[in-house]
Short mmCIF file of C-alpha atoms in Angstrom, two decimals:
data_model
loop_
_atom_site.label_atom_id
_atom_site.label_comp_id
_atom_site.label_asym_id
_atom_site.label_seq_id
_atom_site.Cartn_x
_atom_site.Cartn_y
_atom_site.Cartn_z
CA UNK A 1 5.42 6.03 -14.54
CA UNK A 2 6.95 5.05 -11.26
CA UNK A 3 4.14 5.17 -8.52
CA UNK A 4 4.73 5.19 -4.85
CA UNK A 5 1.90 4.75 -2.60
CA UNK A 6 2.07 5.28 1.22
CA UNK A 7 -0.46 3.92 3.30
CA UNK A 8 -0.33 2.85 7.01
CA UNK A 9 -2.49 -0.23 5.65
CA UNK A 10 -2.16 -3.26 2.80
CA UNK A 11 -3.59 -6.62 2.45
CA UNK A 12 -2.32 -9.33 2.80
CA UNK A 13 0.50 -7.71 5.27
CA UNK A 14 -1.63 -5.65 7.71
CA UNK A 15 -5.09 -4.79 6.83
CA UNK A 16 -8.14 -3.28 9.44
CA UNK A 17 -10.52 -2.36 6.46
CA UNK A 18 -11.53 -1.39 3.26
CA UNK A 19 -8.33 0.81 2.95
CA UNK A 20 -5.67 -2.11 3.33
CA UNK A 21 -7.75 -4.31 0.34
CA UNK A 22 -6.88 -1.32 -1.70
CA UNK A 23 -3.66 -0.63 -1.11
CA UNK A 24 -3.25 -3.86 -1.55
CA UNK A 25 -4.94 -4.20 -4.87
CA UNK A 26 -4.58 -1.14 -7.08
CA UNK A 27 -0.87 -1.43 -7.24
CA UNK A 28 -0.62 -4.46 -8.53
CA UNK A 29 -3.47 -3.49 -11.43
CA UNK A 30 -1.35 -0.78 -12.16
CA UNK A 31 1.66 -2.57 -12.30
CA UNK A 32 -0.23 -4.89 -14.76
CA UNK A 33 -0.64 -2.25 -16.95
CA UNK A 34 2.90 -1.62 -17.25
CA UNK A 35 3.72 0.84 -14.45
CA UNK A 36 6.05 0.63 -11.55
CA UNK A 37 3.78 0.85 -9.01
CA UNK A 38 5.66 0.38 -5.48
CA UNK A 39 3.95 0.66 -1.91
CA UNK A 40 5.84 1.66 1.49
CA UNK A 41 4.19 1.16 4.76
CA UNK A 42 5.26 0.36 8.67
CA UNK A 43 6.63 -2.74 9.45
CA UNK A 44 4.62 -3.93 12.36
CA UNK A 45 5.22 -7.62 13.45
CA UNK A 46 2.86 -9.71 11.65
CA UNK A 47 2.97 -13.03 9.99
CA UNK A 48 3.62 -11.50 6.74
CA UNK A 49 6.91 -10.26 7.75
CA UNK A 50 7.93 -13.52 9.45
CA UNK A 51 7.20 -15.32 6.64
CA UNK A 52 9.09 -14.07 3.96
CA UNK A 53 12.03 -12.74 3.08
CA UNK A 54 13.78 -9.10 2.74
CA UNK A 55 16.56 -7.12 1.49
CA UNK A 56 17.68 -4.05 3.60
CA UNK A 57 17.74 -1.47 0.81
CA UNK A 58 18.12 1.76 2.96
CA UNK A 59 19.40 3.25 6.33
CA UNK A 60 18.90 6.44 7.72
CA UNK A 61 18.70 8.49 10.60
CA UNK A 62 16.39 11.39 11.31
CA UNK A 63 13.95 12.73 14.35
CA UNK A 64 10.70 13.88 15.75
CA UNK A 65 11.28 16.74 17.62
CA UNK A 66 14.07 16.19 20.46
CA UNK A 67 13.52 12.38 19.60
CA UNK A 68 16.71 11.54 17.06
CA UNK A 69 16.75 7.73 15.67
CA UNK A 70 17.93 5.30 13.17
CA UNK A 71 15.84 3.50 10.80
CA UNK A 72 15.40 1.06 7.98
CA UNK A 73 13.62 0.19 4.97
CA UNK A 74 13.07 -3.48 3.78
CA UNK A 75 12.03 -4.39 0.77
CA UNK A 76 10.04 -8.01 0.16
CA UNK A 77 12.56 -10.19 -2.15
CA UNK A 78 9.90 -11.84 -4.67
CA UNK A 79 7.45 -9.29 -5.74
CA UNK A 80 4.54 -11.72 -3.80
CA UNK A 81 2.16 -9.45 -4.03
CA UNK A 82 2.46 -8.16 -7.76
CA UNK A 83 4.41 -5.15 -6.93
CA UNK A 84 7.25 -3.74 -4.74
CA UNK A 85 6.49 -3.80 -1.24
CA UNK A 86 9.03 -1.74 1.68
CA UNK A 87 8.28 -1.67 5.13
CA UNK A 88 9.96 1.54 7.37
CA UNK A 89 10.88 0.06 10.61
CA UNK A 90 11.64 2.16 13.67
CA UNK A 91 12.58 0.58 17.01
CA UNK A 92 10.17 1.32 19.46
CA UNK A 93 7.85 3.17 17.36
CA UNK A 94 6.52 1.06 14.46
CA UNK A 95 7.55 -2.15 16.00
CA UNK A 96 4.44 -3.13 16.79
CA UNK A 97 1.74 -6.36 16.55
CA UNK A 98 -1.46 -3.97 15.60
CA UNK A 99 -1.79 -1.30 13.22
CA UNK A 100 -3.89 1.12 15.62
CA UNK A 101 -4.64 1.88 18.84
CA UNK A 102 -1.55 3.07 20.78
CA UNK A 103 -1.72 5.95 23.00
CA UNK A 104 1.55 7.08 20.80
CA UNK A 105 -0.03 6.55 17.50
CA UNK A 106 0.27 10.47 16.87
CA UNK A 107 4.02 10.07 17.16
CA UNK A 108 4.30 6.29 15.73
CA UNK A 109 2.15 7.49 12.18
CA UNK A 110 4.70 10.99 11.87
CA UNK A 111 7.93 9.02 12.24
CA UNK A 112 6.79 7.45 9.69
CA UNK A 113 5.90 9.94 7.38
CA UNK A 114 9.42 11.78 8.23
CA UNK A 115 11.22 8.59 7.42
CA UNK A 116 9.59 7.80 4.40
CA UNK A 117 10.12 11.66 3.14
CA UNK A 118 13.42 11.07 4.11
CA UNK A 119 13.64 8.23 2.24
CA UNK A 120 12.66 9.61 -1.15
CA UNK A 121 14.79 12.45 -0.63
CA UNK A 122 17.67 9.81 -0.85
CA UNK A 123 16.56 8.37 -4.33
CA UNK A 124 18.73 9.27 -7.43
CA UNK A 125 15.32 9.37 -9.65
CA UNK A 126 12.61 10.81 -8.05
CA UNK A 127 8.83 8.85 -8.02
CA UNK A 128 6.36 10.41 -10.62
CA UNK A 129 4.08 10.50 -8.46
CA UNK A 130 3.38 10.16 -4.58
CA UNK A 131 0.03 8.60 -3.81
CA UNK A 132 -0.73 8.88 -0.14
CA UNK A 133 -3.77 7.15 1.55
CA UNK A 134 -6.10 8.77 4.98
CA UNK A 135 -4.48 10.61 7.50
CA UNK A 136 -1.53 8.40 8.42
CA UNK A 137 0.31 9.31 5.41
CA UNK A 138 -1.68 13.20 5.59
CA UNK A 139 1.49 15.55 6.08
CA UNK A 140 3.77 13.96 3.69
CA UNK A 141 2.52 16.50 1.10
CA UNK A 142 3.09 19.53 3.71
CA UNK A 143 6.56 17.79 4.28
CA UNK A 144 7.75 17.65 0.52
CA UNK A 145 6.77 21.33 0.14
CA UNK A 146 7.27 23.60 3.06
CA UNK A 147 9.94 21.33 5.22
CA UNK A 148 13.30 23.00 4.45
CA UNK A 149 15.43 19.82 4.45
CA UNK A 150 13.35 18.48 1.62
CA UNK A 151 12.90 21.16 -0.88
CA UNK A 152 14.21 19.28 -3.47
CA UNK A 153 11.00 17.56 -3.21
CA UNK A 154 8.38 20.26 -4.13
CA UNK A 155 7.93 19.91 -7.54
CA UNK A 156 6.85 15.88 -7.31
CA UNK A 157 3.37 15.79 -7.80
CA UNK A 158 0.74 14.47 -4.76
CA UNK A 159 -2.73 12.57 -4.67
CA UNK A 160 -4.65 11.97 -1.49
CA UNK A 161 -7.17 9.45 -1.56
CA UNK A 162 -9.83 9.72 0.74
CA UNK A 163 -11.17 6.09 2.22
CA UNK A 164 -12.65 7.99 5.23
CA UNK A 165 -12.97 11.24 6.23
CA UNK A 166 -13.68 10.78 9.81
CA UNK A 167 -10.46 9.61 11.14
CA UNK A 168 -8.56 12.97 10.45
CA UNK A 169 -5.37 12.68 12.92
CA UNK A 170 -5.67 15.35 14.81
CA UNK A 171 -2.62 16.84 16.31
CA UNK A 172 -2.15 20.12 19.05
CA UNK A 173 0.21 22.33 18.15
CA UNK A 174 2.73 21.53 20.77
CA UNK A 175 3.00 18.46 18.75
CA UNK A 176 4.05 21.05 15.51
CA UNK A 177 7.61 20.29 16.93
CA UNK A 178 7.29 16.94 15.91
CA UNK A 179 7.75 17.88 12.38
CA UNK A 180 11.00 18.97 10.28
CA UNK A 181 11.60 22.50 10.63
CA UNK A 182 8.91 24.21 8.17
CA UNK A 183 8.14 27.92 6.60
CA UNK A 184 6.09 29.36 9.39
CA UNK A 185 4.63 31.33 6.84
CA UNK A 186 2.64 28.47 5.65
CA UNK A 187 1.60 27.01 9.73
CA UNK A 188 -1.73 27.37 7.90
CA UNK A 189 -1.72 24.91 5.72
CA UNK A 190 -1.86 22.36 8.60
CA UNK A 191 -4.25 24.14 10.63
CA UNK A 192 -8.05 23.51 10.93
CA UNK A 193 -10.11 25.26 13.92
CA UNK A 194 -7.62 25.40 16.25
CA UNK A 195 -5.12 22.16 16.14
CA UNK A 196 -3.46 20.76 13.04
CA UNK A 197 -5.26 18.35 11.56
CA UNK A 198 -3.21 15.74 8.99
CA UNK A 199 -6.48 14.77 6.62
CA UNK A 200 -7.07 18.62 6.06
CA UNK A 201 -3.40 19.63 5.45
CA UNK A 202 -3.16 16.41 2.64
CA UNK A 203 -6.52 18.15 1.23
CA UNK A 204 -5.15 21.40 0.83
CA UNK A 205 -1.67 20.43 -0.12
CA UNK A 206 -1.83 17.60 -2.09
CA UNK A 207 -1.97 18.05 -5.77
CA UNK A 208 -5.25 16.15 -6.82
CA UNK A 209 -7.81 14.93 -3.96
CA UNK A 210 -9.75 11.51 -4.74
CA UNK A 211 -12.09 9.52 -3.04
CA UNK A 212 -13.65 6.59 -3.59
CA UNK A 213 -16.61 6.93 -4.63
CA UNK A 214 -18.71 10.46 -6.46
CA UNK A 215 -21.28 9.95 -3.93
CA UNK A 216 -19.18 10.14 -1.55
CA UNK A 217 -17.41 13.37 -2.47
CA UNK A 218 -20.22 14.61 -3.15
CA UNK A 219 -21.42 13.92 0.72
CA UNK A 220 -18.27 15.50 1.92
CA UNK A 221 -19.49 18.76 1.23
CA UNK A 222 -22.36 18.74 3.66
CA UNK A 223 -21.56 15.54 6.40
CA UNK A 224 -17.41 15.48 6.68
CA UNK A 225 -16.84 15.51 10.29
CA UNK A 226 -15.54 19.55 9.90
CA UNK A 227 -14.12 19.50 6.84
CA UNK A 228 -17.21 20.72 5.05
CA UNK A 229 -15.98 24.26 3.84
CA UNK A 230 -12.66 22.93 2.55
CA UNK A 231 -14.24 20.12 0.42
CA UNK A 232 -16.21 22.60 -1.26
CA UNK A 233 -13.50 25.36 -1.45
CA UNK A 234 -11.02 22.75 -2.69
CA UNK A 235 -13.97 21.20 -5.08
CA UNK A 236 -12.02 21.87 -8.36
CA UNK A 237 -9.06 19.50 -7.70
CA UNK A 238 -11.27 17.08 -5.82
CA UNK A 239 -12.73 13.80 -8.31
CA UNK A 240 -14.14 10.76 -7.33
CA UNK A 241 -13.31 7.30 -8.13
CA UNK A 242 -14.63 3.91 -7.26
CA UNK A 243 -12.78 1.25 -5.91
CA UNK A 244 -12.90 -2.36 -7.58
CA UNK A 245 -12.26 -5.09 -6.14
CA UNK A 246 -9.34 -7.95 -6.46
CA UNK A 247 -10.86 -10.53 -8.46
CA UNK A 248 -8.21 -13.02 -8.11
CA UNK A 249 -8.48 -12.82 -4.23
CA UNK A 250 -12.50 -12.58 -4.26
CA UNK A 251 -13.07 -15.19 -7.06
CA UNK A 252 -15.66 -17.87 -5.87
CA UNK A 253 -14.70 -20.05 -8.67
CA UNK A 254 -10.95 -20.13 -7.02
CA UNK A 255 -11.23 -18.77 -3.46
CA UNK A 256 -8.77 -20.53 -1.02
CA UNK A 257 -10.81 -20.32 1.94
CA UNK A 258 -13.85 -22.22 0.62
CA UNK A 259 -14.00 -26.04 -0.20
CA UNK A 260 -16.78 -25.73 -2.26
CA UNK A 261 -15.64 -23.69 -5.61
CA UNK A 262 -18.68 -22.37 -8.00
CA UNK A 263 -18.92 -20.29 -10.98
CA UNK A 264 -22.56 -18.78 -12.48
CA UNK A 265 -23.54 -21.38 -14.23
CA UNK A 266 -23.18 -23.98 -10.85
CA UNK A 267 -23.98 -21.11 -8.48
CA UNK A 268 -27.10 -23.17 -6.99
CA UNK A 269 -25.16 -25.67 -6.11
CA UNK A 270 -22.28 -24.29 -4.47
CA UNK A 271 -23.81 -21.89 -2.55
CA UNK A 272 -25.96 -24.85 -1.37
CA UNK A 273 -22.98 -26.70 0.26
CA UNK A 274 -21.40 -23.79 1.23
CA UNK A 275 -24.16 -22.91 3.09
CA UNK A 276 -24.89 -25.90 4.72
CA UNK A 277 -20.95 -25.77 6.13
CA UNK A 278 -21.75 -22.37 7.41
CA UNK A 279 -24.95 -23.69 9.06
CA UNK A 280 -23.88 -26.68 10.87
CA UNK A 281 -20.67 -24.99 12.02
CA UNK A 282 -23.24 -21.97 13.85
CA UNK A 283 -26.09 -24.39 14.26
CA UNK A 284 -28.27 -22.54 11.63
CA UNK A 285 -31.64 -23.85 9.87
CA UNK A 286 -30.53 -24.64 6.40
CA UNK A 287 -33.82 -24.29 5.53
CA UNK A 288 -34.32 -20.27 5.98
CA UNK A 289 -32.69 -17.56 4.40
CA UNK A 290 -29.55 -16.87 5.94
CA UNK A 291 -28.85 -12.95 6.49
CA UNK A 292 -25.18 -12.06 7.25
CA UNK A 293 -23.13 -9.19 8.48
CA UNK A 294 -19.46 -9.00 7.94
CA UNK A 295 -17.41 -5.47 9.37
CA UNK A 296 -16.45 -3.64 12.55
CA UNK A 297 -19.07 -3.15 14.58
CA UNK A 298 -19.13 0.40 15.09
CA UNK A 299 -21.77 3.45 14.80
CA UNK A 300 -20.53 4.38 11.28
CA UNK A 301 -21.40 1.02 10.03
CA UNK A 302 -24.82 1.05 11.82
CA UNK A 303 -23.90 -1.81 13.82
CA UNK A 304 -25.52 -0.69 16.95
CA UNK A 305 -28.73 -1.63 15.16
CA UNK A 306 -28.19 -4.98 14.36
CA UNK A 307 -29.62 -6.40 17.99
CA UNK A 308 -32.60 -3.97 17.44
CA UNK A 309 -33.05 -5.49 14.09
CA UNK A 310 -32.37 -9.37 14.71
CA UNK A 311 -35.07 -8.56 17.54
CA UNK A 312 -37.48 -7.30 15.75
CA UNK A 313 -37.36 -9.12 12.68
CA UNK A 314 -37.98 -12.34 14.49
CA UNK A 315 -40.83 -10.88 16.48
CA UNK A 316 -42.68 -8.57 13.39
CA UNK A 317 -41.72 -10.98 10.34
CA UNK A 318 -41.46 -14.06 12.42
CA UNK A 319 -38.80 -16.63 12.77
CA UNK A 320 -38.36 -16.93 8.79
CA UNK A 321 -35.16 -16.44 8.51
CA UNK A 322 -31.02 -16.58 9.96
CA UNK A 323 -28.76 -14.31 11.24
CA UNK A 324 -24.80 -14.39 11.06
CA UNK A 325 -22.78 -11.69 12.32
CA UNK A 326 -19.07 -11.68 11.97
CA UNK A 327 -17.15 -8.30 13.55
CA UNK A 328 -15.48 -6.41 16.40
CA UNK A 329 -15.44 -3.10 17.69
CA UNK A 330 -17.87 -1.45 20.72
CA UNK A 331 -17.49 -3.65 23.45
CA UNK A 332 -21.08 -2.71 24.23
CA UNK A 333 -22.45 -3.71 20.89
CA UNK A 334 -20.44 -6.46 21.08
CA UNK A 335 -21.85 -7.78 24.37
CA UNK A 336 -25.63 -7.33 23.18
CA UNK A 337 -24.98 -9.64 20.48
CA UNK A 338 -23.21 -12.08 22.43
CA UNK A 339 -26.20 -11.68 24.81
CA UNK A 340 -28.91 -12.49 21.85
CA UNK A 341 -27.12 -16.10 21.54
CA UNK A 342 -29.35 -17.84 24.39
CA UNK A 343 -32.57 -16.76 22.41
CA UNK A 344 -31.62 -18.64 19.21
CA UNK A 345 -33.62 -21.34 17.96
CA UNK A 346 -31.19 -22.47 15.51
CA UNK A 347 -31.47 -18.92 13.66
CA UNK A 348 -28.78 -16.87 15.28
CA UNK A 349 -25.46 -16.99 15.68
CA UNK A 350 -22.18 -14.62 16.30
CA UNK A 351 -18.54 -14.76 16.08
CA UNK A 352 -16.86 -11.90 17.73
CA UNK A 353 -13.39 -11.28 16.32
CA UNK A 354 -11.76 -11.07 12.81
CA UNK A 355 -11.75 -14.13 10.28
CA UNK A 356 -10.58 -13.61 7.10
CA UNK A 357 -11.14 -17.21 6.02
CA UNK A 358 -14.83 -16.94 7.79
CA UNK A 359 -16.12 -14.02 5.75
CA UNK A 360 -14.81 -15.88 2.75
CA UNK A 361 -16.95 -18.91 3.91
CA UNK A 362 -20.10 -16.35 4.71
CA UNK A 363 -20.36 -14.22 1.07
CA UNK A 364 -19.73 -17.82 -0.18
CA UNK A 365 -22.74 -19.21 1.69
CA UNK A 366 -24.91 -16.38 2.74
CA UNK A 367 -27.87 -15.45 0.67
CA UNK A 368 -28.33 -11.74 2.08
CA UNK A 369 -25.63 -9.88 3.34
CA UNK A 370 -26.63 -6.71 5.50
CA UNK A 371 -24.77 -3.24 5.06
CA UNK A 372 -27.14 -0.18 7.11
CA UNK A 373 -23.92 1.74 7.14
CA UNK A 374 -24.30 5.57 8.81
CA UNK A 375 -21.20 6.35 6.31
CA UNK A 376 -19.94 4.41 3.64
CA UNK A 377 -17.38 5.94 1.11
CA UNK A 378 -17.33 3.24 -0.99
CA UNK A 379 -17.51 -0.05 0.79
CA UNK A 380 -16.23 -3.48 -0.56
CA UNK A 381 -18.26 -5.91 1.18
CA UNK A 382 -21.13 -5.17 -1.46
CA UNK A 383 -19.29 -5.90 -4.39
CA UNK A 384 -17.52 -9.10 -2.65
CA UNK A 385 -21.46 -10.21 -2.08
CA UNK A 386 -21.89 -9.63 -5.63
CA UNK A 387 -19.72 -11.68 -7.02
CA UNK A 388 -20.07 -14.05 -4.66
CA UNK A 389 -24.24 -14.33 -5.53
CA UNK A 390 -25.57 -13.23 -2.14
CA UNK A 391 -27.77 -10.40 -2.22
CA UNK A 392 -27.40 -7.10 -0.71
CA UNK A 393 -28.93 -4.98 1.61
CA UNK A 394 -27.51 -1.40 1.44
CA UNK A 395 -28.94 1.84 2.85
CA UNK A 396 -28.60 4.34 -0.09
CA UNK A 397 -25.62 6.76 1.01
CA UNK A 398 -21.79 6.69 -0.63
CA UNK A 399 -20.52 4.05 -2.91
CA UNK A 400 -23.52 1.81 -1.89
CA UNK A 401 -26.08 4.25 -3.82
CA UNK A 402 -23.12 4.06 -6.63
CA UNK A 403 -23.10 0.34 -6.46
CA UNK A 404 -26.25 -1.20 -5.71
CA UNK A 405 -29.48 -1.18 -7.86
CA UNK A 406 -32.81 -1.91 -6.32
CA UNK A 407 -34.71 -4.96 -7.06
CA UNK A 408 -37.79 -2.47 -7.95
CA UNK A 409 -35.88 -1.08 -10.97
CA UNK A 410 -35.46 -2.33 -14.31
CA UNK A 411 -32.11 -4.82 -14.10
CA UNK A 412 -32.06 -4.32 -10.35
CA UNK A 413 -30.32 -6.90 -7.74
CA UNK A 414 -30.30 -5.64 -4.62
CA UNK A 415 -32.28 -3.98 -1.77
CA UNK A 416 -31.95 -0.26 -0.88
CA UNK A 417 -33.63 1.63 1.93
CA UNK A 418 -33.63 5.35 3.28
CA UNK A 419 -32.68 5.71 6.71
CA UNK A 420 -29.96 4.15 9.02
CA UNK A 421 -33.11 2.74 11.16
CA UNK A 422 -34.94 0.04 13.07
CA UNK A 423 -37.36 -0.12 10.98
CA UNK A 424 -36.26 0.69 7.81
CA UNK A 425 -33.62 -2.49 7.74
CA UNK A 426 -36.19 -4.61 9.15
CA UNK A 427 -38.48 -3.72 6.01
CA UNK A 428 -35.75 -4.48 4.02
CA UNK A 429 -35.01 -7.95 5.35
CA UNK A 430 -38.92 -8.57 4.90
CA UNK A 431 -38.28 -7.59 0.91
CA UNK A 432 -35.23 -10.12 1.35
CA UNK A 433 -37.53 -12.94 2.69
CA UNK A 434 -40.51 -12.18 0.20
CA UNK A 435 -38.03 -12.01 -2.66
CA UNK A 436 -36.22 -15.53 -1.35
CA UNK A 437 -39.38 -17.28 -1.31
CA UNK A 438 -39.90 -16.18 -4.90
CA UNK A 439 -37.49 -18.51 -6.33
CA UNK A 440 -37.39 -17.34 -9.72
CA UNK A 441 -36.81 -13.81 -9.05
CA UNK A 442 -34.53 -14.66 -6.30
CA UNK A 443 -31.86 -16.79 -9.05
CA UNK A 444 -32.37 -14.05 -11.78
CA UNK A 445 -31.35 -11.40 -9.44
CA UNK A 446 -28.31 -13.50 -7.77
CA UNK A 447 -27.09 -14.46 -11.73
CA UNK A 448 -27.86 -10.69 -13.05
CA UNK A 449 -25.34 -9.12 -10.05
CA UNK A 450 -22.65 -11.99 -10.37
CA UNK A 451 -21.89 -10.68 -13.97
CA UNK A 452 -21.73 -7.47 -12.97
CA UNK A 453 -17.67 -6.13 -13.73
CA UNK A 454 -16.09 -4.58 -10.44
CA UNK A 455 -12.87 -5.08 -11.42
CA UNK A 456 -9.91 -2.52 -10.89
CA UNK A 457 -9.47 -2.28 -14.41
CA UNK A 458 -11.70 0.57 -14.92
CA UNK A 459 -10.97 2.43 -12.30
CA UNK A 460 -7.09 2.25 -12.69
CA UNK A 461 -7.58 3.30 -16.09
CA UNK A 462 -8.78 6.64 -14.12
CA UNK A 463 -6.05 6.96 -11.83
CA UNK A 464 -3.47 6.71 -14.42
CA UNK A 465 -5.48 9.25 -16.68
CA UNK A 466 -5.50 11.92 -13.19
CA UNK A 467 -1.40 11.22 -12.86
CA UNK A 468 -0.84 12.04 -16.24
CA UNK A 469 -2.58 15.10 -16.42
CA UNK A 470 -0.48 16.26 -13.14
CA UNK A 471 3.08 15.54 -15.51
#
């Protein structure tokens, strides 16, 4: 099958989350089981594109509305990544250093979907299948059904994958006129309440719906920012799937951005020196369990209680432990924990900002690695802690209740709690530091979830089941 994802995200080129790690993963597991699996997104002006080399494989020349321009798609020349990767550039739209953020990003994200329908509508052989990803890529599905230039289009079968249903794109309908001329007869396939809305027009156009994780979907139906009626009146096309992870990027026995390589049976060891290069770098106590937190620090991930927590950890449990937290996002959030800095007494620390070669370093070196995320389709971060042998600490909602299996339970590894609270993470980190001190239990647990499989392979094996069944 030829497979053509479109996402407005992939790792290594451009990535802001979970959703560029797997757009940047699953094609190449698919291509590895012997399907051409290509992905197409905008070519923003990052160090990826600098350094390596293209092919120009396609001109064209289409609009937004009154707005008429020329653009191109470039293809990478050596398959770096494991698959094909094109990039859609449009002067003065997706000619940009970050992904998001613009005060034309409602514009920048729907030239982009135009040019890459307009793109496919050029091929000689027609993609099997067209996967798109969130909201950014949200109307192509509308587009290749109901826009009148690309009719030819209707019969190639859509998935949406959902990696987070609150960004939606929401659009007025003044801004209708920034799309190809379309049936008016079917306006309502791109309406929710009263605007259009991108995420809801990809659910109710697309195909087959995933997301990525059953827990998840399952949330949809009651907590979706919305969309709750539509996930449960498009249920029956609807399926969840996990996400894996890429082993050969998150692989502590080869990772690039560590010195201090270990595999299960040295684990002890190399989590020991990795550890102590995380703790002299932020002036840690080697000595005390080291607690980390690696994401944006926003309200979905709970990251508004991490001061709260840090604060009353040391002053309820005592000063038994470290804290490391690695993010960006609120400025306000961001300035409390900056602010906690002058109380440290060699057990806190912060680096505002993103570090892919630091959160390498901190699953490598951490022992706990805190996740009290509000919403959490799948997350990664847990099963890069995994494999990595640091232990984590998950409030049970999405693909963290799907991933993580209390320490309580028979074969458990981790710590769950309830409730995106105070209180409730700060009685998990006092599990963390009773099960720490209990060394035996501590080492059984870390070797039990390093052999757990979160590979891709499973979970490709799905997708490729869901596009056959759509042939």
């Amino acid at each position: 099958m030829e497979i053509l994802h479109v996402s407005a995200e992939c790792y290594p080129v451009a990535k802001a989350g979970g959703l560029g790690d797997v757009v940047g993963a699953l094609p190449k597991y698919q291509r590895d089981a012997g399907h051409q699996a290509k992905v197409v997104m905008p070519m923003y002006r990052t160090k990826f594109l600098m350094n390596n080399e293209w092919d120009v494989v396609h001109k064209g020349y289409t609009n937004i509305g009154d707005y008429f321009f020329d653009y191109t798609i470039i293809k990478e020349k050596t398959n770096v990544l494991g698959f094909g990767l094109y990039l859609v550039d449009v002067n003065g739209l997706l000619d940009r250093d970050k992904i998001y953020g613009y005060d034309d990003d409602v514009q920048r994200f729907t030239a982009f979907q135009v040019c890459v329908v307009d793109w496919i509508a050029s091929w000689q052989f027609k993609p099997d299948v067209v996967h798109v990803h969130d909201y950014h890529a949200g109307l192509i599905p509308f587009m290749m059904q109901h826009c009148y230039r690309y009719n030819q289009l209707a019969s190639i079968p859509t998935v949406l994958t959902i990696h987070n249903a609150q960004y939606q794109g929401w659009m007025t309908w003044e801004q209708s006129t920034l799309l190809p001329p379309y049936d008016e007869w079917k306006r309502g396939m791109l309406e929710w309440g009263t605007s259009i809305n991108p995420l809801a027009s990809a659910i109710k156009c697309a195909t087959k719906v995933t997301t990525v994780s059953n827990s998840y979907l399952e949330e949809l139906k009651f907590m979706s920012n919305g969309l709750e009626a539509l996930f449960e009146y498009e249920k029956g096309k609807c399926s969840g799937i996990l996400n894996g992870i890429d082993t050969d990027v998150w692989n502590p026995e080869s990772d690039k951005y560590i010195k201090h390589d270990y595999s299960l049976a040295t684990v002890e060891e190399g989590k020991t020196k990795n550890k102590a290069q995380l703790c002299e770098t932020f002036g840690l106590d080697m000595n005390k369990p080291l607690f980390v937190f690696i994401g944006r620090l926003v309200g979905e991930k709970a990251a508004d209680l991490l001061p709260g927590v840090i604060g009353d950890s040391f002053y309820y449990i005592g000063r038994r432990m470290n804290f490391l937290i690695l993010g960006s996002g609120e400025p306000d959030v961001e300035a409390k924990l900056n602010g906690m800095s002058p109380i440290s007494q060699g057990d806190y620390s912060c680096y505002i900002g993103y570090n892919e070669g630091l959160s390498h370093l901190m699953y490598a070196g951490a022992d706990f690695l805190l996740m009290p995320s509000r919403v959490e389709p799948c997350g990664l971060n847990q099963m890069y802690s995994m494999r990595y042998g640091t232990v984590p600490l998950v409030r049970n909602t999405g693909g963290l209740k799907d991933t993580v299996k209390d320490i309580l339970l028979p074969d458990g590894y981790g710590l769950v709690f309830d409730n995106a609270s105070v209180g409730d993470v700060c009685n998990a980190v006092w599990r963390a530091c009773e099960l720490y001190s209990n060394k035996e239990k501590f080492t059984a647990a870390r070797e039990r979830m390093m052999q757990l499989d979160f590979s891709w392979e499973s979970s490709v094996q799905q997708y490729l089941a869901l596009y056959q069944s759509l042939r």
